[in-house]
Amino acid sequence: MLPLALVLFLLNCHIVSSASIINTLPGFSGELPFKLETGYLGVGDSDDVQLFYYFIESERTPIKDPLVLWLTGGPGCSSFSGLVYQIGPLVFNYANSSGNQPTFLLNPYSWTKLASDALSAAQTYEFLRKWIKGHPQFLKNPLYIGGDSYSGKTVPIITQEVSEGNEVGREPPMNLKGYILGNPFTNPTYDVNSRIIFAHNMALISDALYESTKTNCKGEYVQVDPSNAPCVENLQEVTQCLQKINSPQILEPICSTMSPKPKGFKWDKNFVGENFLDMPHRYPELWCRAYNYMFSFIWANDKTVQNALHVREGTIKDWERCNQSFSSSYAYDVRTSLDYHRNLTKKNLRSLVYSGDHDMLVPYVGTEEWITSLNLSIDYTWRPWFVNGQVAGYTKAYTRKAYSLTYATVKGAGHAATEYNPRECFPMIDRWLSYYYI
């Protein structure tokens, strides 16, 4: 019974905080059947950093349903992806969009039908405090902090900030219940080293190459000694085997374009063309996931869309789903979030960690290893979980006094499991938020 989603992206502009209710959107026929609010909230010194957010109210019981703050990974990726590709109430109508005008459908699996690293976390916590002060009707709603991918670094920090703020009496008090993480980057020792183990599990490298690499590199594939020639040679062979595999979802084809555009290349409407959206219907063999992301590029850069969302004129030049230039100025100052997880296991909190089992960017293997390193007690052992009588994945649960952690794989899903397998992820989160076993 998930409720409300808050999604954010950063804008560096100095403006007064504001909020607007959106009743209609280009590409959707008629009035929106849910409450959508967008706005800006300033954080930092003199409110010099402005966070633009989307707020979608629960479609069930807004005054009681859980409140979820959702952050998309990256860093530098817009949470608009979460809104239209993963857990939001609208999805692009790929089959019936034509010309250069993307259209929308209602998402039957929307979660609203239910309920620098350190600097980014601090700013998000400040945003959350200000947002709740401005929306006091949600003070008592159960609060969950959620995110996927690179947000695995920041979500535990924000959760700890909220928890400690409550403990010292910081206003406003928040009804924090726990946190949610999907295929989360957590610690490179686990995340990156496990890629070779995963590749072997999936028969992408041979038994002989795997055993040789493990022996020669001593199981360490991140901090490699360049003078260790046998290890370096093995890793080169591994790279040759994997370089043409699509890491976010190993069963899908590698796309010729990055999302939303190749590095150093500028998409514009002249390039896209008036009938761009008709192409895959005529040439279905050309489909790849990055094609879907072009819908968001076209739609979000439309001035009528930006006006409808009350985006301040001049605050963005070209909207990008993932801002590649952001990385050059971003301080990756949190190498691991494991210590934050360890701190959170001492608190009265719940956590859900899920992994698409065909993701080679953050393989389930490494996620299971760092969860094991927390030394929690086992609540229930490894078992399948089901949707409509079919195995949707596997799950295991852990506890430590008042803390609980539920881990689940999503069978066949890739890096953003909610995007690849929404039909399975919807009941997964619904059951967990309702305090049922998955």
Short mmCIF file of C-alpha atoms in Angstrom, two decimals:
data_model
loop_
_atom_site.label_atom_id
_atom_site.label_comp_id
_atom_site.label_asym_id
_atom_site.label_seq_id
_atom_site.Cartn_x
_atom_site.Cartn_y
_atom_site.Cartn_z
CA MET A 1 0.00 0.00 0.00
CA LEU A 2 2.58 2.44 -1.13
CA PRO A 3 1.54 6.02 -1.34
CA LEU A 4 3.50 8.99 -2.27
CA ALA A 5 6.65 9.40 -4.27
CA LEU A 6 8.97 12.37 -4.12
CA VAL A 7 11.46 12.57 -6.96
CA LEU A 8 14.17 15.16 -7.36
CA PHE A 9 16.77 16.62 -9.63
CA LEU A 10 19.24 19.42 -9.01
CA LEU A 11 19.11 22.87 -10.53
CA ASN A 12 21.73 25.47 -9.72
CA CYS A 13 19.72 28.63 -9.70
CA HIS A 14 18.77 31.16 -7.05
CA ILE A 15 15.02 31.44 -6.85
CA VAL A 16 12.32 31.54 -4.22
CA SER A 17 10.83 28.19 -3.15
CA SER A 18 7.50 27.45 -4.82
CA ALA A 19 4.98 24.68 -5.47
CA SER A 20 2.35 24.16 -8.17
CA ILE A 21 -0.48 21.66 -8.66
CA ILE A 22 -0.42 20.15 -12.17
CA ASN A 23 -3.81 19.15 -13.60
CA THR A 24 -2.90 18.35 -17.21
CA LEU A 25 0.22 17.28 -19.10
CA PRO A 26 1.08 17.25 -22.82
CA GLY A 27 0.73 13.70 -24.12
CA PHE A 28 -2.01 12.67 -21.66
CA SER A 29 -5.64 13.05 -22.68
CA GLY A 30 -7.82 14.86 -20.17
CA GLU A 31 -7.14 15.75 -16.56
CA LEU A 32 -4.63 13.72 -14.57
CA PRO A 33 -6.44 11.15 -12.37
CA PHE A 34 -3.95 11.68 -9.55
CA LYS A 35 -2.58 14.65 -7.64
CA LEU A 36 0.74 15.88 -9.05
CA GLU A 37 2.69 18.69 -7.43
CA THR A 38 5.97 20.13 -8.67
CA GLY A 39 8.11 22.78 -7.10
CA TYR A 40 11.46 24.05 -5.93
CA LEU A 41 13.00 24.01 -2.48
CA GLY A 42 16.24 25.78 -1.67
CA VAL A 43 18.96 24.08 0.39
CA GLY A 44 22.50 24.98 1.38
CA ASP A 45 23.90 28.37 2.31
CA SER A 46 21.36 31.05 1.46
CA ASP A 47 19.27 28.40 -0.33
CA ASP A 48 21.71 28.67 -3.24
CA VAL A 49 21.02 25.12 -4.47
CA GLN A 50 17.47 24.63 -5.72
CA LEU A 51 15.97 21.14 -5.80
CA PHE A 52 13.14 20.57 -8.26
CA TYR A 53 10.76 17.83 -7.16
CA TYR A 54 7.72 15.88 -8.24
CA PHE A 55 5.19 14.84 -5.59
CA ILE A 56 2.54 12.28 -6.48
CA GLU A 57 -0.10 11.70 -3.85
CA SER A 58 -1.25 8.22 -2.92
CA GLU A 59 -4.23 7.00 -4.92
CA ARG A 60 -5.58 5.18 -1.85
CA THR A 61 -5.59 6.90 1.54
CA PRO A 62 -3.17 9.86 1.40
CA ILE A 63 -3.55 10.81 5.06
CA LYS A 64 -2.46 7.33 6.23
CA ASP A 65 -0.35 5.76 3.48
CA PRO A 66 3.46 5.63 3.69
CA LEU A 67 5.48 8.53 2.33
CA VAL A 68 8.41 7.51 0.13
CA LEU A 69 11.30 9.75 -0.87
CA TRP A 70 12.74 8.17 -4.04
CA LEU A 71 16.17 8.99 -5.44
CA THR A 72 17.45 7.83 -8.83
CA GLY A 73 21.08 6.71 -9.16
CA GLY A 74 23.81 8.15 -11.33
CA PRO A 75 25.14 10.34 -9.90
CA GLY A 76 23.68 13.03 -12.11
CA CYS A 77 20.62 11.10 -13.33
CA SER A 78 17.21 12.73 -13.16
CA SER A 79 14.52 11.14 -11.01
CA PHE A 80 12.22 11.74 -13.98
CA SER A 81 13.41 8.25 -14.99
CA GLY A 82 11.82 6.82 -11.87
CA LEU A 83 8.66 8.77 -12.64
CA VAL A 84 8.05 7.48 -16.19
CA TYR A 85 10.15 4.31 -16.52
CA GLN A 86 9.89 2.68 -13.11
CA ILE A 87 7.44 3.46 -10.29
CA GLY A 88 5.41 6.54 -11.30
CA PRO A 89 1.73 6.68 -12.38
CA LEU A 90 2.47 7.36 -16.08
CA VAL A 91 4.43 5.41 -18.69
CA PHE A 92 5.13 6.30 -22.30
CA ASN A 93 2.76 4.76 -24.84
CA TYR A 94 5.44 3.31 -27.10
CA ALA A 95 3.05 1.53 -29.43
CA ASN A 96 0.80 4.48 -30.22
CA SER A 97 3.06 7.52 -30.10
CA SER A 98 3.61 8.92 -33.56
CA GLY A 99 5.54 11.60 -35.34
CA ASN A 100 7.45 13.51 -32.71
CA GLN A 101 4.78 13.60 -29.98
CA PRO A 102 5.19 11.04 -27.16
CA THR A 103 1.95 10.09 -25.42
CA PHE A 104 1.25 8.45 -22.05
CA LEU A 105 -0.67 5.57 -20.54
CA LEU A 106 -1.58 5.07 -16.88
CA ASN A 107 0.90 2.69 -15.24
CA PRO A 108 -1.04 -0.24 -13.70
CA TYR A 109 2.00 -1.01 -11.52
CA SER A 110 2.54 2.50 -10.17
CA TRP A 111 3.72 2.47 -6.57
CA THR A 112 1.39 5.40 -5.86
CA LYS A 113 -1.44 2.94 -6.03
CA LEU A 114 -0.05 1.58 -2.75
CA ALA A 115 2.00 3.53 -0.93
CA SER A 116 29.49 15.26 -3.46
CA ASP A 117 27.91 11.86 -1.92
CA ALA A 118 27.98 13.40 1.57
CA LEU A 119 26.85 16.83 0.33
CA SER A 120 24.11 15.29 -1.80
CA ALA A 121 22.84 13.36 1.23
CA ALA A 122 22.94 16.44 3.46
CA GLN A 123 21.08 18.54 0.88
CA THR A 124 18.44 15.84 0.42
CA TYR A 125 17.89 15.63 4.18
CA GLU A 126 17.52 19.41 4.33
CA PHE A 127 15.07 19.25 1.44
CA LEU A 128 13.02 16.58 3.19
CA ARG A 129 12.79 18.59 6.41
CA LYS A 130 11.65 21.69 4.53
CA TRP A 131 9.20 19.75 2.38
CA ILE A 132 7.52 18.13 5.38
CA LYS A 133 7.36 21.49 7.18
CA GLY A 134 5.53 22.80 4.13
CA HIS A 135 3.22 19.75 4.03
CA PRO A 136 2.39 19.17 7.73
CA GLN A 137 -0.56 16.93 6.84
CA PHE A 138 2.01 14.18 6.13
CA LEU A 139 3.94 14.48 9.41
CA LYS A 140 2.44 11.29 10.83
CA ASN A 141 2.63 9.20 7.67
CA PRO A 142 5.13 6.32 7.78
CA LEU A 143 8.28 7.54 6.01
CA TYR A 144 10.60 5.41 3.86
CA ILE A 145 13.75 6.57 2.07
CA GLY A 146 14.26 4.73 -1.22
CA GLY A 147 16.47 4.62 -4.27
CA ASP A 148 18.35 2.41 -6.68
CA SER A 149 21.76 2.09 -8.32
CA TYR A 150 24.18 4.79 -7.11
CA SER A 151 21.63 5.89 -4.51
CA GLY A 152 22.87 2.88 -2.59
CA LYS A 153 25.62 5.24 -1.41
CA THR A 154 23.35 8.09 -0.28
CA VAL A 155 20.08 6.49 0.89
CA PRO A 156 21.67 4.90 4.01
CA ILE A 157 23.29 8.25 4.86
CA ILE A 158 19.99 10.12 4.54
CA THR A 159 18.21 7.44 6.58
CA GLN A 160 20.80 7.79 9.34
CA GLU A 161 20.49 11.60 9.23
CA VAL A 162 16.72 11.39 9.65
CA SER A 163 17.02 8.85 12.46
CA GLU A 164 19.62 10.87 14.36
CA GLY A 165 17.64 14.07 13.79
CA ASN A 166 14.66 12.44 15.47
CA GLU A 167 16.83 11.28 18.37
CA VAL A 168 18.13 14.80 19.13
CA GLY A 169 14.70 16.41 18.70
CA ARG A 170 15.34 18.18 15.41
CA GLU A 171 12.20 19.68 13.88
CA PRO A 172 10.08 18.46 12.32
CA PRO A 173 9.94 14.94 13.80
CA MET A 174 9.61 12.35 11.05
CA ASN A 175 7.83 9.02 11.30
CA LEU A 176 10.78 7.12 9.84
CA LYS A 177 10.09 3.41 9.35
CA GLY A 178 12.88 2.24 7.07
CA TYR A 179 14.55 2.31 3.68
CA ILE A 180 14.38 0.60 0.28
CA LEU A 181 17.29 -0.12 -2.08
CA GLY A 182 17.32 -1.63 -5.58
CA ASN A 183 20.54 -3.06 -7.08
CA PRO A 184 22.46 -0.63 -4.87
CA PHE A 185 26.09 0.37 -5.27
CA THR A 186 27.40 -0.19 -1.75
CA ASN A 187 31.07 -1.17 -1.64
CA PRO A 188 33.40 -1.71 -4.64
CA THR A 189 35.05 -4.68 -2.96
CA TYR A 190 31.73 -6.50 -3.19
CA ASP A 191 30.05 -4.76 -6.13
CA VAL A 192 32.93 -4.89 -8.63
CA ASN A 193 34.73 -8.05 -7.55
CA SER A 194 31.48 -9.98 -7.83
CA ARG A 195 31.13 -9.20 -11.55
CA ILE A 196 33.57 -11.96 -12.48
CA ILE A 197 31.82 -14.42 -10.17
CA PHE A 198 28.50 -13.41 -11.73
CA ALA A 199 29.89 -13.77 -15.26
CA HIS A 200 31.01 -17.29 -14.42
CA ASN A 201 27.65 -18.15 -12.84
CA MET A 202 25.94 -16.99 -16.05
CA ALA A 203 28.31 -18.99 -18.30
CA LEU A 204 29.80 -15.84 -19.84
CA ILE A 205 33.33 -17.00 -19.03
CA SER A 206 34.62 -20.57 -18.96
CA ASP A 207 35.37 -22.61 -15.86
CA ALA A 208 39.04 -22.69 -16.81
CA LEU A 209 39.31 -18.91 -17.27
CA TYR A 210 37.41 -18.26 -14.05
CA GLU A 211 39.59 -20.59 -11.97
CA SER A 212 42.79 -19.21 -13.51
CA THR A 213 41.70 -15.61 -12.90
CA LYS A 214 40.64 -16.34 -9.33
CA THR A 215 43.96 -18.05 -8.60
CA ASN A 216 46.24 -15.54 -10.31
CA CYS A 217 44.41 -12.45 -9.00
CA LYS A 218 43.72 -14.02 -5.58
CA GLY A 219 40.07 -13.00 -5.88
CA GLU A 220 40.90 -9.27 -6.11
CA TYR A 221 39.81 -7.63 -9.37
CA VAL A 222 39.53 -3.98 -8.24
CA GLN A 223 42.96 -3.18 -6.78
CA VAL A 224 45.09 -5.11 -9.27
CA ASP A 225 48.88 -5.21 -9.06
CA PRO A 226 50.04 -4.18 -12.57
CA SER A 227 53.21 -6.25 -12.15
CA ASN A 228 51.12 -9.41 -11.72
CA ALA A 229 51.30 -10.39 -15.39
CA PRO A 230 49.21 -13.62 -15.18
CA CYS A 231 46.40 -11.72 -13.42
CA VAL A 232 46.50 -8.85 -15.91
CA GLU A 233 46.45 -11.31 -18.82
CA ASN A 234 43.49 -13.19 -17.36
CA LEU A 235 41.55 -9.96 -16.83
CA GLN A 236 42.19 -8.98 -20.44
CA GLU A 237 40.69 -12.32 -21.53
CA VAL A 238 37.70 -11.72 -19.26
CA THR A 239 37.23 -8.27 -20.81
CA GLN A 240 37.23 -9.76 -24.31
CA CYS A 241 34.45 -12.13 -23.24
CA LEU A 242 32.32 -9.45 -21.60
CA GLN A 243 32.89 -6.22 -23.53
CA LYS A 244 30.01 -6.85 -25.94
CA ILE A 245 27.60 -7.89 -23.19
CA ASN A 246 24.99 -5.37 -22.06
CA SER A 247 25.93 -5.05 -18.37
CA PRO A 248 22.64 -3.56 -17.04
CA GLN A 249 20.70 -6.54 -18.47
CA ILE A 250 22.88 -9.27 -19.94
CA LEU A 251 20.09 -10.70 -22.13
CA GLU A 252 19.32 -7.43 -23.93
CA PRO A 253 21.28 -6.12 -26.93
CA ILE A 254 23.89 -3.42 -26.58
CA CYS A 255 22.47 -0.19 -27.98
CA SER A 256 24.45 1.95 -30.37
CA THR A 257 23.47 5.11 -28.51
CA MET A 258 23.85 6.08 -24.90
CA SER A 259 20.92 7.56 -23.05
CA PRO A 260 19.78 9.99 -24.06
CA LYS A 261 22.57 10.73 -26.54
CA PRO A 262 26.05 9.51 -27.46
CA LYS A 263 28.94 11.24 -25.74
CA GLY A 264 29.93 14.34 -27.62
CA PHE A 265 26.86 14.25 -29.85
CA LYS A 266 23.93 16.64 -29.51
CA TRP A 267 20.46 15.36 -30.20
CA ASP A 268 18.02 17.95 -31.43
CA LYS A 269 14.60 17.88 -32.99
CA ASN A 270 16.05 18.35 -36.46
CA PHE A 271 18.04 15.15 -36.00
CA VAL A 272 15.21 13.25 -34.35
CA GLY A 273 12.86 14.11 -37.18
CA GLU A 274 9.11 14.42 -37.28
CA ASN A 275 8.49 10.70 -37.62
CA PHE A 276 11.20 9.37 -35.30
CA LEU A 277 8.71 7.67 -32.97
CA ASP A 278 7.24 5.70 -35.88
CA MET A 279 10.53 3.98 -36.71
CA PRO A 280 10.46 0.98 -34.35
CA HIS A 281 6.94 0.06 -35.45
CA ARG A 282 8.24 -0.28 -39.00
CA TYR A 283 11.59 -1.76 -37.96
CA PRO A 284 11.00 -3.71 -34.71
CA GLU A 285 14.36 -5.44 -35.05
CA LEU A 286 16.01 -2.08 -34.33
CA TRP A 287 14.56 -1.89 -30.79
CA CYS A 288 16.84 -1.40 -27.83
CA ARG A 289 16.13 0.03 -24.38
CA ALA A 290 17.92 3.30 -25.13
CA TYR A 291 15.27 3.92 -27.79
CA ASN A 292 12.66 4.10 -25.01
CA TYR A 293 14.75 6.77 -23.29
CA MET A 294 14.46 8.98 -26.37
CA PHE A 295 10.79 9.47 -25.48
CA SER A 296 11.79 11.24 -22.27
CA PHE A 297 14.39 13.36 -24.09
CA ILE A 298 11.82 14.54 -26.63
CA TRP A 299 9.05 15.09 -24.08
CA ALA A 300 11.09 16.77 -21.33
CA ASN A 301 12.75 19.20 -23.75
CA ASP A 302 9.41 20.36 -25.13
CA LYS A 303 8.77 23.92 -23.92
CA THR A 304 5.05 23.24 -23.49
CA VAL A 305 5.92 20.37 -21.15
CA GLN A 306 8.33 22.51 -19.14
CA ASN A 307 5.67 25.21 -18.87
CA ALA A 308 3.07 22.65 -17.76
CA LEU A 309 5.44 21.40 -15.05
CA HIS A 310 6.22 24.99 -13.99
CA VAL A 311 9.94 24.58 -14.67
CA ARG A 312 11.57 28.00 -14.34
CA GLU A 313 12.59 29.39 -17.69
CA GLY A 314 16.35 29.47 -18.17
CA THR A 315 17.16 26.99 -15.41
CA ILE A 316 18.01 24.20 -17.86
CA LYS A 317 19.43 24.36 -21.37
CA ASP A 318 18.99 20.81 -22.65
CA TRP A 319 17.41 18.27 -20.31
CA GLU A 320 19.32 15.00 -20.14
CA ARG A 321 18.19 11.83 -18.42
CA CYS A 322 21.74 11.38 -17.12
CA ASN A 323 24.03 14.39 -17.13
CA GLN A 324 27.45 12.99 -18.09
CA SER A 325 29.23 16.30 -17.38
CA PHE A 326 28.04 16.09 -13.77
CA SER A 327 30.63 13.41 -13.00
CA SER A 328 33.62 15.69 -13.61
CA SER A 329 32.61 18.04 -10.78
CA TYR A 330 31.11 15.44 -8.43
CA ALA A 331 33.14 14.41 -5.37
CA TYR A 332 32.88 10.66 -4.86
CA ASP A 333 33.71 10.98 -1.18
CA VAL A 334 31.81 7.96 0.15
CA ARG A 335 33.65 4.84 -0.96
CA THR A 336 31.33 2.53 0.93
CA SER A 337 27.98 2.87 2.66
CA LEU A 338 28.48 -0.33 4.67
CA ASP A 339 29.25 1.50 7.91
CA TYR A 340 25.92 3.33 7.60
CA HIS A 341 24.13 0.01 7.13
CA ARG A 342 25.87 -1.31 10.24
CA ASN A 343 24.72 1.73 12.20
CA LEU A 344 21.15 1.32 10.96
CA THR A 345 21.04 -2.33 12.10
CA LYS A 346 21.11 -0.98 15.67
CA LYS A 347 17.90 1.00 15.18
CA ASN A 348 14.20 0.19 15.06
CA LEU A 349 13.99 0.18 11.27
CA ARG A 350 12.97 -2.05 8.38
CA SER A 351 14.88 -2.39 5.12
CA LEU A 352 14.14 -3.96 1.75
CA VAL A 353 17.04 -4.71 -0.61
CA TYR A 354 16.17 -6.18 -4.01
CA SER A 355 18.31 -7.20 -6.99
CA GLY A 356 17.47 -7.88 -10.61
CA ASP A 357 19.33 -11.15 -11.11
CA HIS A 358 20.51 -10.36 -14.66
CA ASP A 359 22.33 -7.15 -13.71
CA MET A 360 26.13 -7.29 -14.15
CA LEU A 361 26.71 -3.67 -13.03
CA VAL A 362 25.79 -4.43 -9.41
CA PRO A 363 25.43 -8.22 -9.37
CA TYR A 364 23.22 -9.94 -6.84
CA VAL A 365 26.31 -11.95 -5.81
CA GLY A 366 28.04 -8.92 -4.29
CA THR A 367 24.85 -7.64 -2.69
CA GLU A 368 24.34 -10.97 -0.94
CA GLU A 369 27.97 -10.91 0.25
CA TRP A 370 27.76 -7.49 1.91
CA ILE A 371 24.42 -8.36 3.50
CA THR A 372 26.06 -11.49 4.95
CA SER A 373 28.91 -9.31 6.31
CA LEU A 374 26.39 -7.49 8.55
CA ASN A 375 26.21 -10.67 10.68
CA LEU A 376 22.45 -10.56 11.17
CA SER A 377 20.33 -13.42 12.45
CA ILE A 378 18.29 -15.31 9.86
CA ASP A 379 14.52 -14.79 10.04
CA TYR A 380 13.71 -17.16 7.18
CA THR A 381 16.02 -18.99 4.78
CA TRP A 382 16.28 -18.81 1.00
CA ARG A 383 12.98 -19.57 -0.71
CA PRO A 384 11.06 -18.60 -3.86
CA TRP A 385 8.45 -15.86 -3.89
CA PHE A 386 5.53 -15.88 -6.30
CA VAL A 387 3.36 -13.63 -8.45
CA ASN A 388 0.26 -15.21 -10.02
CA GLY A 389 1.54 -18.67 -9.13
CA GLN A 390 4.87 -18.15 -10.92
CA VAL A 391 8.31 -17.84 -9.33
CA ALA A 392 9.14 -14.12 -9.40
CA GLY A 393 12.46 -14.43 -7.58
CA TYR A 394 13.98 -15.63 -4.35
CA THR A 395 14.04 -14.09 -0.90
CA LYS A 396 15.73 -14.33 2.48
CA ALA A 397 15.11 -12.28 5.63
CA TYR A 398 17.32 -11.19 8.51
CA THR A 399 16.84 -9.59 11.93
CA ARG A 400 18.76 -8.02 14.79
CA LYS A 401 16.61 -7.02 17.76
CA ALA A 402 14.26 -4.30 16.43
CA TYR A 403 15.93 -4.17 12.98
CA SER A 404 14.87 -6.29 10.01
CA LEU A 405 16.20 -6.69 6.47
CA THR A 406 14.36 -8.43 3.65
CA TYR A 407 16.39 -9.38 0.59
CA ALA A 408 14.77 -10.40 -2.70
CA THR A 409 15.95 -11.20 -6.19
CA VAL A 410 13.73 -10.34 -9.15
CA LYS A 411 13.98 -13.14 -11.69
CA GLY A 412 15.01 -11.99 -15.15
CA ALA A 413 15.28 -8.29 -14.21
CA GLY A 414 18.20 -6.00 -14.93
CA HIS A 415 19.81 -3.06 -13.14
CA ALA A 416 16.61 -1.07 -12.56
CA ALA A 417 14.37 -3.99 -11.62
CA THR A 418 11.25 -1.81 -11.35
CA GLU A 419 11.72 -0.80 -15.00
CA TYR A 420 12.39 -4.29 -16.35
CA ASN A 421 9.87 -6.23 -14.25
CA PRO A 422 7.16 -3.85 -12.95
CA ARG A 423 4.55 -6.61 -12.72
CA GLU A 424 6.68 -8.50 -10.20
CA CYS A 425 8.04 -5.48 -8.31
CA PHE A 426 4.57 -4.06 -7.67
CA PRO A 427 3.36 -6.93 -5.41
CA MET A 428 6.84 -7.20 -3.88
CA ILE A 429 6.75 -3.65 -2.51
CA ASP A 430 3.03 -3.86 -1.72
CA ARG A 431 3.53 -6.93 0.46
CA TRP A 432 6.60 -5.53 2.18
CA LEU A 433 5.01 -2.17 3.00
CA SER A 434 2.00 -4.06 4.36
CA TYR A 435 4.30 -6.01 6.73
CA TYR A 436 3.68 -9.30 4.93
CA TYR A 437 6.34 -11.76 3.84
CA ILE A 438 7.21 -11.26 0.19
#
